Short mmCIF file of C-alpha atoms and ligand atoms in Angstrom, two decimals:
data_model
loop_
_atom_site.label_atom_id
_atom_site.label_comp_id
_atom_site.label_asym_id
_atom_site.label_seq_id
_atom_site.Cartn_x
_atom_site.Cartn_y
_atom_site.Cartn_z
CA UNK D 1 10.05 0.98 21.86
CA UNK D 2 13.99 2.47 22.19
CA UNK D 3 16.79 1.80 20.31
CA UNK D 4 20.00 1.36 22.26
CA UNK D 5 22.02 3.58 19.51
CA UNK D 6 20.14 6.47 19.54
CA UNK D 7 17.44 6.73 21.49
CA UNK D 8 14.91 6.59 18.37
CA UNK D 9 11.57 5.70 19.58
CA UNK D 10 10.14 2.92 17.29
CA UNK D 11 6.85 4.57 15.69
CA UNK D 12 3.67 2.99 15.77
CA UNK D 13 3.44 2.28 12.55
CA UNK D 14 6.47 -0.87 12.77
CA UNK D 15 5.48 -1.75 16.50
CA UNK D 16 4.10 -5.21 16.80
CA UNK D 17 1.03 -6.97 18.44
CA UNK D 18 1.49 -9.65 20.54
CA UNK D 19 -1.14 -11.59 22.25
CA UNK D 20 -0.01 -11.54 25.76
CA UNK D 21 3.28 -11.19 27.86
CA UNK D 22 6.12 -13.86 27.16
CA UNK D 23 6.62 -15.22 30.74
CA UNK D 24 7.74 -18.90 29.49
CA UNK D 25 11.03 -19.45 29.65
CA UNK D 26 12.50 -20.46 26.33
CA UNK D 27 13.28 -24.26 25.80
CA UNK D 28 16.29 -23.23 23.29
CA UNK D 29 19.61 -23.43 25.20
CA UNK D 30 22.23 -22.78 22.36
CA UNK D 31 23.03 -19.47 20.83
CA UNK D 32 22.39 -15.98 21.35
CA UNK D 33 18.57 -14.61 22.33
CA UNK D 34 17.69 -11.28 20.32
CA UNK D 35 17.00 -8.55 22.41
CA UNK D 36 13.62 -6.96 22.21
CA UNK D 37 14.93 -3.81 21.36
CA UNK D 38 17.18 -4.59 18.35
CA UNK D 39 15.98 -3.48 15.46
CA UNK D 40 17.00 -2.83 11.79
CA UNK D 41 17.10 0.60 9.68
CA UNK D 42 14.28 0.78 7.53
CA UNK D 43 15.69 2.79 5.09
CA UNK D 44 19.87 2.77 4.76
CA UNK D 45 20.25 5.83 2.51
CA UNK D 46 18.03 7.97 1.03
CA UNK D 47 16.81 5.79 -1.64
CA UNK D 48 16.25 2.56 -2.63
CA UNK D 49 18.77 1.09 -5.07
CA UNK D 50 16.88 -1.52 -6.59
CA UNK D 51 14.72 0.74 -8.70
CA UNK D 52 11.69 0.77 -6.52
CA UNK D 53 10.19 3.45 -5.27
CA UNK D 54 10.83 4.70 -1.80
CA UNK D 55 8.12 5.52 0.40
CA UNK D 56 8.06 9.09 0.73
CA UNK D 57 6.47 9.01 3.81
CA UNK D 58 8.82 6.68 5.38
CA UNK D 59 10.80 9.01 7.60
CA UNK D 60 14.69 8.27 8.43
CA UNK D 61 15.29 6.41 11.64
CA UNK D 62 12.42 4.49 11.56
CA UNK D 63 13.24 1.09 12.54
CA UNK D 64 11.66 -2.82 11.92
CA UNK D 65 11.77 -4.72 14.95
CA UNK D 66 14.88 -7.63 14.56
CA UNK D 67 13.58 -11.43 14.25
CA UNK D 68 14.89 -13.99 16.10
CA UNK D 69 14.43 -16.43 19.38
CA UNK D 70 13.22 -14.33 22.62
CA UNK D 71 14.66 -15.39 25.69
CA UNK D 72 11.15 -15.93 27.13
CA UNK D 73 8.44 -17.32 24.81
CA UNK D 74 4.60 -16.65 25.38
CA UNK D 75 3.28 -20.28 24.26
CA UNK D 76 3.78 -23.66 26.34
CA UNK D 77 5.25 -25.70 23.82
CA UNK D 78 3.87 -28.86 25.42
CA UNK D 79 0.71 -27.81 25.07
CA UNK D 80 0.66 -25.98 21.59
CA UNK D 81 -0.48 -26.53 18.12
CA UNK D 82 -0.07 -25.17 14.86
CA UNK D 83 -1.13 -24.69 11.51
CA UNK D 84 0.01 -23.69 8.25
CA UNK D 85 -1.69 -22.89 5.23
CA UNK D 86 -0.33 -21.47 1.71
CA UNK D 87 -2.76 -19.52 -0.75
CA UNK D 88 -2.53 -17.94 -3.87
CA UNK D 89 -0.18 -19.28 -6.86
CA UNK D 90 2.55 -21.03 -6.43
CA UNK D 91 6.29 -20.24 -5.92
CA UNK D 92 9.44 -21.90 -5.62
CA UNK D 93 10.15 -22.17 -2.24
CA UNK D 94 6.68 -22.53 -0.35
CA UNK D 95 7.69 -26.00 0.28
CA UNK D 96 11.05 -24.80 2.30
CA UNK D 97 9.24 -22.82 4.05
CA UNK D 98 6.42 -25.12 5.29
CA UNK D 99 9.73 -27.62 6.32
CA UNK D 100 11.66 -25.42 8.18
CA UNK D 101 7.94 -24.33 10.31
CA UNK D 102 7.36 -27.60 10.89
CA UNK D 103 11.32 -28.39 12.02
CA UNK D 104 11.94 -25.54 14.05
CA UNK D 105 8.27 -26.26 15.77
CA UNK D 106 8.70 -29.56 16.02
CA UNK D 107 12.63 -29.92 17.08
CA UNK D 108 13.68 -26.44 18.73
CA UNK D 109 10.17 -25.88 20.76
CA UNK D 110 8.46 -29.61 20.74
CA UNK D 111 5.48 -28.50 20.12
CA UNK D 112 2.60 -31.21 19.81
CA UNK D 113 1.06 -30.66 16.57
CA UNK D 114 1.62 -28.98 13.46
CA UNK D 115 -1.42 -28.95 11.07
CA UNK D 116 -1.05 -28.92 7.44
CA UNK D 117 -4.27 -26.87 6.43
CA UNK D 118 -4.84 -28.10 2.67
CA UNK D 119 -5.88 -25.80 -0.44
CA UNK D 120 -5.56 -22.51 1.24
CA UNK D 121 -8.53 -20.97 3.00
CA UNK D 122 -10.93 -22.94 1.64
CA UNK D 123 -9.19 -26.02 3.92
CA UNK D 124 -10.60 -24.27 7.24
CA UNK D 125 -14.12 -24.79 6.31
CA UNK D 126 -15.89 -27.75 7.03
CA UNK D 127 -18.38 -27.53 3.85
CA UNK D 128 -15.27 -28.50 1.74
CA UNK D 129 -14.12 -31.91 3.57
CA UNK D 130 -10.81 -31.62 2.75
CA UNK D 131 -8.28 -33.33 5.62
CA UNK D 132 -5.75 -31.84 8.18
CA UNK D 133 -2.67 -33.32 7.35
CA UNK D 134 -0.35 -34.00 10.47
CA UNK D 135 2.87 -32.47 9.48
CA UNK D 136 5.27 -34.11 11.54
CA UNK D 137 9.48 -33.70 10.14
CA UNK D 138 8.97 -37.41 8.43
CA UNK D 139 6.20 -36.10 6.62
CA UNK D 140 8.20 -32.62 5.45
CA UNK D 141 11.83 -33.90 5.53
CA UNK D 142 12.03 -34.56 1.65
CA UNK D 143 9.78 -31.83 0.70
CA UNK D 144 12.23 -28.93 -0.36
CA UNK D 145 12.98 -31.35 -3.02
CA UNK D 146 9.90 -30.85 -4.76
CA UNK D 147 8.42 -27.85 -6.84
CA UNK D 148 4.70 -26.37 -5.49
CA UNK D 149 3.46 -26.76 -2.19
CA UNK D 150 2.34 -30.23 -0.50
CA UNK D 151 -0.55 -28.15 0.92
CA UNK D 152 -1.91 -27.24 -2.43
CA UNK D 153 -3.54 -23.59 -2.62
CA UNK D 154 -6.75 -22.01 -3.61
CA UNK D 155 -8.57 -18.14 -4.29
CA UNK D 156 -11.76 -17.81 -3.63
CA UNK D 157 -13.20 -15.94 -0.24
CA UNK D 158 -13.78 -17.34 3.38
CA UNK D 159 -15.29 -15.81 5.67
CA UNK D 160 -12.46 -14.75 9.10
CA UNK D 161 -15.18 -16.10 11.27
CA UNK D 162 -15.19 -19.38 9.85
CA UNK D 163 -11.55 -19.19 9.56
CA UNK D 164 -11.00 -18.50 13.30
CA UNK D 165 -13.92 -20.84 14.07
CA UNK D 166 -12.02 -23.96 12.50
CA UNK D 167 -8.76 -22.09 14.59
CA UNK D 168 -10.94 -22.57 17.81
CA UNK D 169 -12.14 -26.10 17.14
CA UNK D 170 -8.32 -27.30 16.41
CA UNK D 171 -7.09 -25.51 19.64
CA UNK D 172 -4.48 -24.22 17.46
CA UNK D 173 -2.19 -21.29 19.11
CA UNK D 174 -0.38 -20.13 16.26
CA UNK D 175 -1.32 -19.80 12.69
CA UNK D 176 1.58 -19.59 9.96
CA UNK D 177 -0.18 -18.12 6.34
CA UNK D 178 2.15 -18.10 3.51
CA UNK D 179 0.85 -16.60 0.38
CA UNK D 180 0.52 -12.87 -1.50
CA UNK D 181 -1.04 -9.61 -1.07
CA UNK D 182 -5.02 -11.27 -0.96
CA UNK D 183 -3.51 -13.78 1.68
CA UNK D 184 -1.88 -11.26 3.80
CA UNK D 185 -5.12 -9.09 3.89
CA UNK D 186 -6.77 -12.07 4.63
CA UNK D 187 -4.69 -12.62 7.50
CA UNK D 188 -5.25 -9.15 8.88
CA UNK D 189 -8.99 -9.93 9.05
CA UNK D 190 -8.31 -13.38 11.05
CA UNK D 191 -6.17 -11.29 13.37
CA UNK D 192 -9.37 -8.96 13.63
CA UNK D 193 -11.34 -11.77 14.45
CA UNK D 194 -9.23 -13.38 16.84
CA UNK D 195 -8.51 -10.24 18.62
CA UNK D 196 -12.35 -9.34 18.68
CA UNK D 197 -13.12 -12.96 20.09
CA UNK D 198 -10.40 -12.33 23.07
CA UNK D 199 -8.38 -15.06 21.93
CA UNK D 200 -5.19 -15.76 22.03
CA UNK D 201 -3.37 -16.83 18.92
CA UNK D 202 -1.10 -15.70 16.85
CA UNK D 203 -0.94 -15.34 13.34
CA UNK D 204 2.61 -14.83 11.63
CA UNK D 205 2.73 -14.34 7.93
CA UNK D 206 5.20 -15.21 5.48
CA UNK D 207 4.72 -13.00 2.28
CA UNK D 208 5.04 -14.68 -0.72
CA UNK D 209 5.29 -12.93 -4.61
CA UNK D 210 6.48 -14.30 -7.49
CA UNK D 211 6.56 -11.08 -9.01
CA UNK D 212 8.80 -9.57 -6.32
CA UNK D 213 6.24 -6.52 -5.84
CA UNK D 214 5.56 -6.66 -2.19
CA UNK D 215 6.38 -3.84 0.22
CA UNK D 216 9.22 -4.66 2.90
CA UNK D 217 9.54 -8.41 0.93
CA UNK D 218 12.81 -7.56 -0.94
CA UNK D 219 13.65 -9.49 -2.72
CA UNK D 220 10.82 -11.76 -2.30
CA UNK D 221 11.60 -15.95 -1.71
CA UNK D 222 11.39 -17.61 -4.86
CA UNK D 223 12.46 -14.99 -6.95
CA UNK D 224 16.05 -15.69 -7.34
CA UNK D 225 14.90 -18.97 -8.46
CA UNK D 226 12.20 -17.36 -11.08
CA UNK D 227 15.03 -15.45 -12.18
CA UNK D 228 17.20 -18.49 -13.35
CA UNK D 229 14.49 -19.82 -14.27
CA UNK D 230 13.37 -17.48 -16.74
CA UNK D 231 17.08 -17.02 -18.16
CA UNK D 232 17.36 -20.75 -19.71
CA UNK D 233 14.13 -19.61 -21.01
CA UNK D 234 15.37 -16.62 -22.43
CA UNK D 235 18.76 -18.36 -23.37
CA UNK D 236 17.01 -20.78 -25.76
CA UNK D 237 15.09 -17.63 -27.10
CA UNK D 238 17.95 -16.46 -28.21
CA UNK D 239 19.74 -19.50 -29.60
CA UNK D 240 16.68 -19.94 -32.17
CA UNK D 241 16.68 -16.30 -32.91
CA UNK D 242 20.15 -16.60 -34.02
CA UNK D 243 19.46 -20.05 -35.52
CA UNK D 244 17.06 -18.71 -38.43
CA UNK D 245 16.87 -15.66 -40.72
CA UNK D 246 15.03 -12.96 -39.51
CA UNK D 247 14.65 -14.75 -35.96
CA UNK D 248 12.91 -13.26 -33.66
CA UNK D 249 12.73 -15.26 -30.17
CA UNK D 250 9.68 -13.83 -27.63
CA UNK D 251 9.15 -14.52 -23.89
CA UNK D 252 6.75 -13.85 -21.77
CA UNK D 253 7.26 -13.96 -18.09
CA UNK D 254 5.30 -13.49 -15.33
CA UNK D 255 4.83 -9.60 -13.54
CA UNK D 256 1.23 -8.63 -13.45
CA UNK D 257 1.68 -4.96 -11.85
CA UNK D 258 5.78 -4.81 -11.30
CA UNK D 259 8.32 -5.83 -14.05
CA UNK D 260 11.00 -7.39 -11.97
CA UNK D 261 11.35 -10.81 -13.57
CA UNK D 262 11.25 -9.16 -17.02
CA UNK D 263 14.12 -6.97 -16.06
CA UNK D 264 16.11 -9.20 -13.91
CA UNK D 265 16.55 -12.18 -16.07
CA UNK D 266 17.52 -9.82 -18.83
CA UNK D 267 19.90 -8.30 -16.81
CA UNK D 268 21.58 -11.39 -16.14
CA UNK D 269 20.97 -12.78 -19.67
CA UNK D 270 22.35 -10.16 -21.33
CA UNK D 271 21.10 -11.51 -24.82
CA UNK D 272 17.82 -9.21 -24.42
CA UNK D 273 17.11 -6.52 -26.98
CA UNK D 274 14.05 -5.31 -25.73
CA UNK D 275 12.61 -5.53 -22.28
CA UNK D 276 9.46 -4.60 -21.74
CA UNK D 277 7.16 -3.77 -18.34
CA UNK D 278 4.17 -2.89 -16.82
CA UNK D 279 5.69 0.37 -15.68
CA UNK D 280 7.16 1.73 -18.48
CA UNK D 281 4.03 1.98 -21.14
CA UNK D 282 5.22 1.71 -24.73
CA UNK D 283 3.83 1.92 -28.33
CA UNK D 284 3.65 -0.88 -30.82
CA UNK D 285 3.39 1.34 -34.03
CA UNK D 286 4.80 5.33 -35.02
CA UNK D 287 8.00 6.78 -35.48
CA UNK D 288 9.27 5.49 -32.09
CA UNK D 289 7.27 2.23 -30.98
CA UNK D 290 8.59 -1.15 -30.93
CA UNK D 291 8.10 -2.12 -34.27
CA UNK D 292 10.34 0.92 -35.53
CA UNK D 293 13.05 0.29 -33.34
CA UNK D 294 12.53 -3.61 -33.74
CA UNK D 295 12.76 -3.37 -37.42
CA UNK D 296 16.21 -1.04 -37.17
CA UNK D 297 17.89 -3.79 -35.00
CA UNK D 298 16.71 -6.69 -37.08
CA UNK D 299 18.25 -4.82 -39.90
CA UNK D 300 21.74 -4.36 -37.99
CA UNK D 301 21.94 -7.78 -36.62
CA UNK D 302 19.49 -10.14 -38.02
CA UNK D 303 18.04 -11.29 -34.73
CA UNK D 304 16.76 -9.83 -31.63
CA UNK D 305 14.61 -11.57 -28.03
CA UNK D 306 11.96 -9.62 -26.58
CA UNK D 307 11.36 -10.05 -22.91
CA UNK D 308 7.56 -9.32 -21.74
CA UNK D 309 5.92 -9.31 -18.56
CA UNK D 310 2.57 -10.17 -18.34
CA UNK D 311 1.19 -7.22 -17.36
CA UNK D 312 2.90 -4.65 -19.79
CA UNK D 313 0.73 -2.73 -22.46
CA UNK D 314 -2.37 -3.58 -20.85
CA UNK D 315 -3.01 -0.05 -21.92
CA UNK D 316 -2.66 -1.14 -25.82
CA UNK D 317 -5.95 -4.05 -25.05
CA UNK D 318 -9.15 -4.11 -24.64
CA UNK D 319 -9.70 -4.46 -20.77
CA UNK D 320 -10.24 -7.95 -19.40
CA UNK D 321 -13.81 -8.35 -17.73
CA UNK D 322 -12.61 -11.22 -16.35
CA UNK D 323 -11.36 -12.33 -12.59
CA UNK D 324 -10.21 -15.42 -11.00
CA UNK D 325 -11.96 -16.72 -7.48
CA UNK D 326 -10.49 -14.21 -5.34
CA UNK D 327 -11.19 -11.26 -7.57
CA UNK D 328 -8.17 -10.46 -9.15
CA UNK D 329 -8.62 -9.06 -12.64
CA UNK D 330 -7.49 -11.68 -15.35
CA UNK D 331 -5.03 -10.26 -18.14
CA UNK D 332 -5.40 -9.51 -21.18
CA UNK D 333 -2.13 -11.20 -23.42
CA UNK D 334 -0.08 -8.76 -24.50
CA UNK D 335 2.36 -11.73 -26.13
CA UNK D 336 -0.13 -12.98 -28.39
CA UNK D 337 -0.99 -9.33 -29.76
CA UNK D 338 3.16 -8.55 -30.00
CA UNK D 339 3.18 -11.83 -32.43
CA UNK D 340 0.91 -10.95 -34.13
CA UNK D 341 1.64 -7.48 -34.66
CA UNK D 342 5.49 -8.11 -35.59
CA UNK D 343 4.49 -11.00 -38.15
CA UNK D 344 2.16 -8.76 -39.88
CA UNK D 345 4.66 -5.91 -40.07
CA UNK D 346 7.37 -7.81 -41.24
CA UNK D 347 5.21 -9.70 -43.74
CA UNK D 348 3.86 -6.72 -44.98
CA UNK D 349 7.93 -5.91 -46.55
CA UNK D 350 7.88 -9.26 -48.12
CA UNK D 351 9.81 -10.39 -45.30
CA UNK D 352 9.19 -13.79 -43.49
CA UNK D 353 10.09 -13.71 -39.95
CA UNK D 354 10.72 -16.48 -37.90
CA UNK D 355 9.38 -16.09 -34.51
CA UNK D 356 9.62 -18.25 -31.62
CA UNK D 357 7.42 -17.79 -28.59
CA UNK D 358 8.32 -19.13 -25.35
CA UNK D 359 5.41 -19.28 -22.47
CA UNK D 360 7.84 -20.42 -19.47
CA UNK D 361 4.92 -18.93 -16.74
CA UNK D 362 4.02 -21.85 -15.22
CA UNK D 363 7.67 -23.59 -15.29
CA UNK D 364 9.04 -21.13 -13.54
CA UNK D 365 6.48 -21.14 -10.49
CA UNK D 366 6.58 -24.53 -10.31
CA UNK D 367 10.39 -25.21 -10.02
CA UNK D 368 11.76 -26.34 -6.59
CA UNK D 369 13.76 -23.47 -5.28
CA UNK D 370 17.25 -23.01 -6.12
CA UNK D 371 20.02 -23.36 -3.55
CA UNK D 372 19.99 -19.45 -2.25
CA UNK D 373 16.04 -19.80 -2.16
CA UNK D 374 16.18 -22.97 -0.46
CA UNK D 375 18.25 -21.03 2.33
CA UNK D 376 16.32 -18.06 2.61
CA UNK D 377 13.06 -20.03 2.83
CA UNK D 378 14.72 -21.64 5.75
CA UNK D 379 15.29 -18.87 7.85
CA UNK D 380 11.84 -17.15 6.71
CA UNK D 381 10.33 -20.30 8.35
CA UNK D 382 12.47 -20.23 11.50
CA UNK D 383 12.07 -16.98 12.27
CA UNK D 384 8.58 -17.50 11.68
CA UNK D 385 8.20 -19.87 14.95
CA UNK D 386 10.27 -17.61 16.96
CA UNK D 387 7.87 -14.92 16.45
CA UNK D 388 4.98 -17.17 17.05
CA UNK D 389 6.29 -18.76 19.87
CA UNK D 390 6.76 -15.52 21.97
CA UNK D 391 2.94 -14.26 20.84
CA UNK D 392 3.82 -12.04 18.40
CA UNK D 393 0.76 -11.91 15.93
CA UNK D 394 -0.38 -9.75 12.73
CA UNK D 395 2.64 -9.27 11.67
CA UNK D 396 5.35 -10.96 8.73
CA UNK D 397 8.71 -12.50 8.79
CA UNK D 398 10.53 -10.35 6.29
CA UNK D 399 14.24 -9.79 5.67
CA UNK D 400 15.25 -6.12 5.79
CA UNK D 401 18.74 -4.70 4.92
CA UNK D 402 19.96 -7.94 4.97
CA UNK D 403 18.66 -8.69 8.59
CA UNK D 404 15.78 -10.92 9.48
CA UNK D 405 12.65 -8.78 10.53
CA UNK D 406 9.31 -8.66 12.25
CA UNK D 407 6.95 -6.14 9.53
CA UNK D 408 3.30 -5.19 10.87
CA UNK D 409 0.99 -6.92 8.12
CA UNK D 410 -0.75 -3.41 7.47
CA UNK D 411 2.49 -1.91 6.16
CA UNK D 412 3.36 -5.12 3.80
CA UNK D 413 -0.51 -4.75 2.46
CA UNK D 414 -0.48 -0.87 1.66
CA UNK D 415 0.53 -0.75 -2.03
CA UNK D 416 2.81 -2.30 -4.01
CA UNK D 417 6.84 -2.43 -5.20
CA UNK D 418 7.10 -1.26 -8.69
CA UNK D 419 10.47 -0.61 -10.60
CA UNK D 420 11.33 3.50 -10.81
CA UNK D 421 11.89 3.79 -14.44
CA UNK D 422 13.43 6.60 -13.91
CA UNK D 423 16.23 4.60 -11.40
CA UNK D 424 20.06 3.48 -12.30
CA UNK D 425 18.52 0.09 -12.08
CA UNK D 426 16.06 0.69 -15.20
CA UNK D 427 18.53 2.29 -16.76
CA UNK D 428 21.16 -0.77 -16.32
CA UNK D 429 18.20 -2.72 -18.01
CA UNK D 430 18.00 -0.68 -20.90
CA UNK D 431 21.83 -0.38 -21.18
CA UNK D 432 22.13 -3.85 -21.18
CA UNK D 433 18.95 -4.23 -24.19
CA UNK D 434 20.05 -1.51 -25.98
CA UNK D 435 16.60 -0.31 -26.81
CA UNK D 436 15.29 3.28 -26.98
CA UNK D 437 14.86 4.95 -23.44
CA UNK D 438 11.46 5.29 -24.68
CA UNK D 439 9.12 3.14 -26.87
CA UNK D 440 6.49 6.16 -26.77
CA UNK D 441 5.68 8.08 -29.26
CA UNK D 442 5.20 10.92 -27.17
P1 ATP O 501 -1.01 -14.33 -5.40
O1 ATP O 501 -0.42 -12.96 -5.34
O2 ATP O 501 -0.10 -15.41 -5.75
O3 ATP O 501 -2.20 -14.33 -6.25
P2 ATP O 501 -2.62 -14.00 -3.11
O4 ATP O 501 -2.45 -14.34 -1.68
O5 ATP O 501 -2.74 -12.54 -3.43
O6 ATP O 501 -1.45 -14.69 -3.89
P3 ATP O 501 -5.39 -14.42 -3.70
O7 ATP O 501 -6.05 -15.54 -4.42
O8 ATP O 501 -5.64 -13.05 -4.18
O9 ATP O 501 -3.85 -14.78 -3.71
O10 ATP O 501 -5.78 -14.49 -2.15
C1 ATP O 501 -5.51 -15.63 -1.36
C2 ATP O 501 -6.65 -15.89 -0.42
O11 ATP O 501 -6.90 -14.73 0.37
C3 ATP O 501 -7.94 -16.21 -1.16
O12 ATP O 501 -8.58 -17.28 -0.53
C4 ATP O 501 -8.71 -14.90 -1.10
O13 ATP O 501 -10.09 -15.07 -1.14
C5 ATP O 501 -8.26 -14.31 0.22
N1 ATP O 501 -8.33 -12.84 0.15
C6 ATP O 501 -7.82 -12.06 -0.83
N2 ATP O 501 -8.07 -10.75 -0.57
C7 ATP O 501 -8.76 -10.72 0.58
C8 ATP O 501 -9.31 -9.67 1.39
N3 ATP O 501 -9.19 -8.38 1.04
N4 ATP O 501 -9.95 -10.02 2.52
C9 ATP O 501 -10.07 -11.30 2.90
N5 ATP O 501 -9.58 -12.35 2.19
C10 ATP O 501 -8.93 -12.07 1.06
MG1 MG O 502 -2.23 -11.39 -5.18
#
């Protein structure tokens, strides 16, 4: 496709599917229809200046196709049904999202149905019993109030075949799947299916990461709200450390592979003395690991909060044999080894330390989304049915460089964000902490 600016031809790699031509006039008459050749600058300058790492094989003047309502749509609303279906863990936000689908499907296009697929993927097999829910706006209109998703979710494989089987049965034309990485693969594989089967529906996904890591998802829904979330936590960290001698406050928050919880909240805390991440490996013991540098700043101030995500020093464990359903590797807990490691060093000087450690995992996925989530979940769902409605299919409703955008699923599935530690961003973190550049010995 061309750009009207500069002639750039859109590469393959950002082009998107659709199932067949949009010939339907669309029902929509107010406001503007986007053009299909607007698009949005993948990259704006030559890096990225949240920290991530830029592809280096994105070139310039590559360009995501722009979201939005088509002038002519490829479904018969009248005739077309829906489903939705969220997978994975939860987030704040899935809820808004599943609302606004249903709204803008129900309201702007009048479709007939919208199915509410329960407990992820498993909800499409038969074998499991579980019931479609009919999500019509009474059903969804208080549902942004609540934390979770009124779906529920699951891991655990199914196979595309049964997937697009249950698709078939339920004459449904477009498929919404709102979930993470394993989701969004999944989703390629139903597209695969459907595409091998010469049918036509459409599957839109809505990418969905707690831990802000997905490609093209920046910043992710839900995480603003994690954020806050994970502040109060640290806030009340830091009022015990302060509140008892030799207080130490610890808390762990979620970021299996990418950090950006961890370092966010303590940006915005600012009460954060060390901050530590999955990217930036560190040493407990030695001349410069955490315990030496913890033990000067206890010494200066009396108090300090440490700020871990999940999935930092996984290096210092003993690998985790375990997985969960879908085959994700489980964890090991770095917080419970920290503990016990400052304890015993401090105890060892004839010092007692108090130390407080806060778990706030689970309360922060399980919030209802705060008010900028709430909004951006909205337009991630409405842009959503747009896409659907004009056939658009194996691709994701992202937002881009502050624009709404249509992502091919392959590129949101190769690899994931992580923070450069090398970036202005890391180095506002550590500004901000006051710890070491380093926590390695060498
Ligand atoms: P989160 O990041 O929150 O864990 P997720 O979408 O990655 O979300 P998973 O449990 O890994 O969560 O995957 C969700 C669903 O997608 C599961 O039912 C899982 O079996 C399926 N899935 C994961 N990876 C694949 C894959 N490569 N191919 C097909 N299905 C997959
Ligand atoms: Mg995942």
């Amino acid at each position: 496709m061309k750009t009207n600016q500069d002639e750039t031809v859109m590469p393959k790699s950002t082009e998107i599917l659709t199932v067949g031509p949009a010939k339907i006039k669309n029902p929509i008459n107010f406001g503007r229809f986007a053009e299909d050749d607007e698009a949005v600058l993948v990259n704006i300058s030559r890096r990225n200046v949240d920290g991530s790492n830029r592809s280096k094989k994105t070139p310039d003047h590559v360009y995501f196709e722009a979201a939005g309502p088509r002038e002519k749509i490829y479904y018969d609303a009248s005739k077309t049904k829906c489903a939705v279906v969220t997978c994975g863990g939860l987030c704040p936000g899935l809820n808004d999202v599943i609302r606004a689908i249903v709204m803008t499907a129900h309201h702007e296009y009048k479709v007939t149905s919208v199915f509410g697929i329960q407990y992820g993927l498993a909800g499409f097999v038969p074998e499991q019993g579980y019931d479609v829910i009919d999500l019509t706006p009474e059903y969804v209109s208080r549902i942004h109030e609540f934390g979770g998703t009124v779906l529920g979710s699951s891991r655990g494989p199914q196979e595309p075949e049964a997937i697009v089987d249950a698709l078939e049965r339920m004459n449904v034309g477009i498929l919404f799947m709102i979930g993470g990485d394993g989701t969004m693969r999944a989703a390629s594989k139903v597209v695969k299916e459907i595409s091998h089967r010469g049918l036509s529906i459409s599957v839109v996904g809505l990418p969905k990461t707690i831990d802000n890591d997905i490609n093209y998802a920046s910043p992710s829904f839900g995480f603003d709200t994690s954020v806050e979330t994970a502040a109060m936590a640290i806030k009340g960290a830091h009022v015990e450390a302060t509140g008892a001698p030799w207080g130490i406050g610890l808390v762990k928050v979620m970021g299996r592979d990418a950090g950006y919880i961890a370092a966010q909240s303590a940006l915005s805390c600012q009460e954060v003395n060390f901050c530590l991440i999955p990217e930036d490996p560190f040493d407990i013991h030695g001349e410069n690991g955490l315990l030496a540098a913890l033990d000067k700043r206890m010494r200066k101030s009396g108090d300090a909060v440490i700020v871990v995500a999940e999935g930092a020093g996984q290096e210092l464990l003993k690998e985790s044999s375990q997985k969960d359903a879908s085959g994700n590797v489980q964890l090991s807990d770095i917080a419970s080894l920290l503990k016990k490691e400052i304890i015993t060093y401090f105890e060892d000087q004839g010092i007692e330390p108090t130390l407080k450690y806060i778990d706030p995992s689970y309360i922060i996925r399980s919030v209802p989304a705060n008010a900028n989530d709430r909004i951006y979940c909205s337009f991630l769902g409405i842009n959503a049915v747009h896409a659907g409605m004009t056939g658009r299919t194996g691709m994701v409703i992202s937002r881009w460089n502050g624009r709404y955008v249509h992502i091919p699923i392959e590129l949101v599935t190769k690899g994931k964000k992580r923070i450069n530690v090398q970036s202005n961003y890391w180095r506002a973190v550590l500004e901000s902490t006051g710890q070491p550049t380093s926590l390695k010995n060498s």
